[in-house]
mmCIF file of C-alpha atoms in Angstrom:
data_model
loop_
_atom_site.group_PDB
_atom_site.id
_atom_site.type_symbol
_atom_site.label_atom_id
_atom_site.label_comp_id
_atom_site.label_asym_id
_atom_site.label_seq_id
_atom_site.Cartn_x
_atom_site.Cartn_y
_atom_site.Cartn_z
ATOM 1 C CA UNK Q 1150 0.011 0.144 -0.174
ATOM 2 C CA UNK Q 1151 0.993 3.484 -1.230
ATOM 3 C CA UNK Q 1152 2.245 5.932 2.158
ATOM 4 C CA UNK Q 1153 -1.172 7.990 1.209
ATOM 5 C CA UNK Q 1154 -3.407 5.110 1.629
ATOM 6 C CA UNK Q 1155 -1.839 4.045 4.953
ATOM 7 C CA UNK Q 1156 -2.152 7.365 6.031
ATOM 8 C CA UNK Q 1157 -5.730 8.209 4.788
ATOM 9 C CA UNK Q 1158 -6.842 4.823 6.108
ATOM 10 C CA UNK Q 1159 -5.303 2.926 8.800
ATOM 11 C CA UNK Q 1160 -3.309 6.395 10.586
ATOM 12 C CA UNK Q 1161 -6.986 8.503 10.327
ATOM 13 C CA UNK Q 1162 -8.672 5.445 12.153
ATOM 14 C CA UNK Q 1163 -6.379 5.116 14.889
ATOM 15 C CA UNK Q 1164 -5.882 8.868 15.411
ATOM 16 C CA UNK Q 1165 -9.694 8.759 15.360
ATOM 17 C CA UNK Q 1166 -10.082 5.694 17.727
ATOM 18 C CA UNK Q 1167 -7.611 7.350 20.062
ATOM 19 C CA UNK Q 1168 -9.442 10.444 20.255
ATOM 20 C CA UNK Q 1169 -7.385 12.731 18.369
ATOM 21 C CA UNK Q 1170 -9.289 16.315 18.150
ATOM 22 C CA UNK Q 1171 -8.171 17.328 14.882
ATOM 23 C CA UNK Q 1172 -5.594 15.697 12.436
ATOM 24 C CA UNK Q 1173 -4.016 17.396 9.267
ATOM 25 C CA UNK Q 1174 -2.713 15.047 6.084
ATOM 26 C CA UNK Q 1175 -0.990 16.815 3.433
ATOM 27 C CA UNK Q 1176 -0.664 15.030 0.224
ATOM 28 C CA UNK Q 1177 2.373 15.789 -2.606
ATOM 29 C CA UNK Q 1178 -0.088 18.378 -4.649
ATOM 30 C CA UNK Q 1179 -0.900 21.186 -2.424
ATOM 31 C CA UNK Q 1180 -4.068 19.250 -1.076
ATOM 32 C CA UNK Q 1181 -4.548 19.152 2.736
ATOM 33 C CA UNK Q 1182 -6.940 16.993 4.618
ATOM 34 C CA UNK Q 1183 -7.975 18.170 7.850
ATOM 35 C CA UNK Q 1184 -9.918 16.055 9.816
ATOM 36 C CA UNK Q 1185 -11.833 17.804 13.093
ATOM 37 C CA UNK Q 1186 -14.479 16.325 15.312
ATOM 38 C CA UNK Q 1187 -17.313 18.415 16.093
ATOM 39 C CA UNK Q 1188 -17.839 17.114 19.643
ATOM 40 C CA UNK Q 1189 -15.768 15.239 21.481
ATOM 41 C CA UNK Q 1190 -17.568 11.429 20.938
ATOM 42 C CA UNK Q 1191 -18.315 12.825 17.185
ATOM 43 C CA UNK Q 1192 -16.616 10.969 14.070
ATOM 44 C CA UNK Q 1193 -14.120 13.203 11.929
ATOM 45 C CA UNK Q 1194 -15.637 15.302 9.501
ATOM 46 C CA UNK Q 1195 -13.408 16.013 6.732
ATOM 47 C CA UNK Q 1196 -12.229 19.160 4.437
ATOM 48 C CA UNK Q 1197 -10.373 19.002 2.065
ATOM 49 C CA UNK Q 1198 -8.273 22.361 1.224
ATOM 50 C CA UNK Q 1199 -6.409 23.215 -2.153
ATOM 51 C CA UNK Q 1200 -3.784 25.559 -2.855
ATOM 52 C CA UNK Q 1201 -6.246 28.737 -2.713
ATOM 53 C CA UNK Q 1202 -7.416 27.870 0.566
ATOM 54 C CA UNK Q 1203 -6.332 28.775 4.147
ATOM 55 C CA UNK Q 1204 -5.971 26.614 6.769
ATOM 56 C CA UNK Q 1205 -7.673 27.247 10.416
ATOM 57 C CA UNK Q 1206 -8.093 25.624 13.695
ATOM 58 C CA UNK Q 1207 -10.180 26.084 16.368
ATOM 59 C CA UNK Q 1208 -7.574 24.400 18.543
ATOM 60 C CA UNK Q 1209 -5.342 27.485 17.476
ATOM 61 C CA UNK Q 1210 -7.325 30.647 18.448
ATOM 62 C CA UNK Q 1211 -5.942 33.228 15.786
ATOM 63 C CA UNK Q 1212 -4.044 30.302 13.764
ATOM 64 C CA UNK Q 1213 -4.046 30.936 9.743
ATOM 65 C CA UNK Q 1214 -1.837 29.386 7.379
ATOM 66 C CA UNK Q 1215 -2.355 29.884 3.289
ATOM 67 C CA UNK Q 1216 -2.315 26.077 2.093
ATOM 68 C CA UNK Q 1217 0.198 27.132 -0.731
ATOM 69 C CA UNK Q 1218 2.765 28.439 2.222
ATOM 70 C CA UNK Q 1219 2.663 24.594 3.626
ATOM 71 C CA UNK Q 1220 4.193 23.525 0.487
ATOM 72 C CA UNK Q 1221 6.831 26.457 -0.405
ATOM 73 C CA UNK Q 1222 10.375 25.238 -0.540
#
């Protein structure tokens, strides 16, 4: 299995099972998959963000980063 498949299936399930509130997966393309729990025991809700989007987090007050900036070299 590819690393992408492993991350999106196995790791995501493990992180959800142990109770992490939020997980980000960055792809080789300028793509970020943000998995967030709307409530402590709720399943993840996925949000896919592309190059022109901005990632924010309810866990980090005031935090915002452009997806493009996450992929700059």
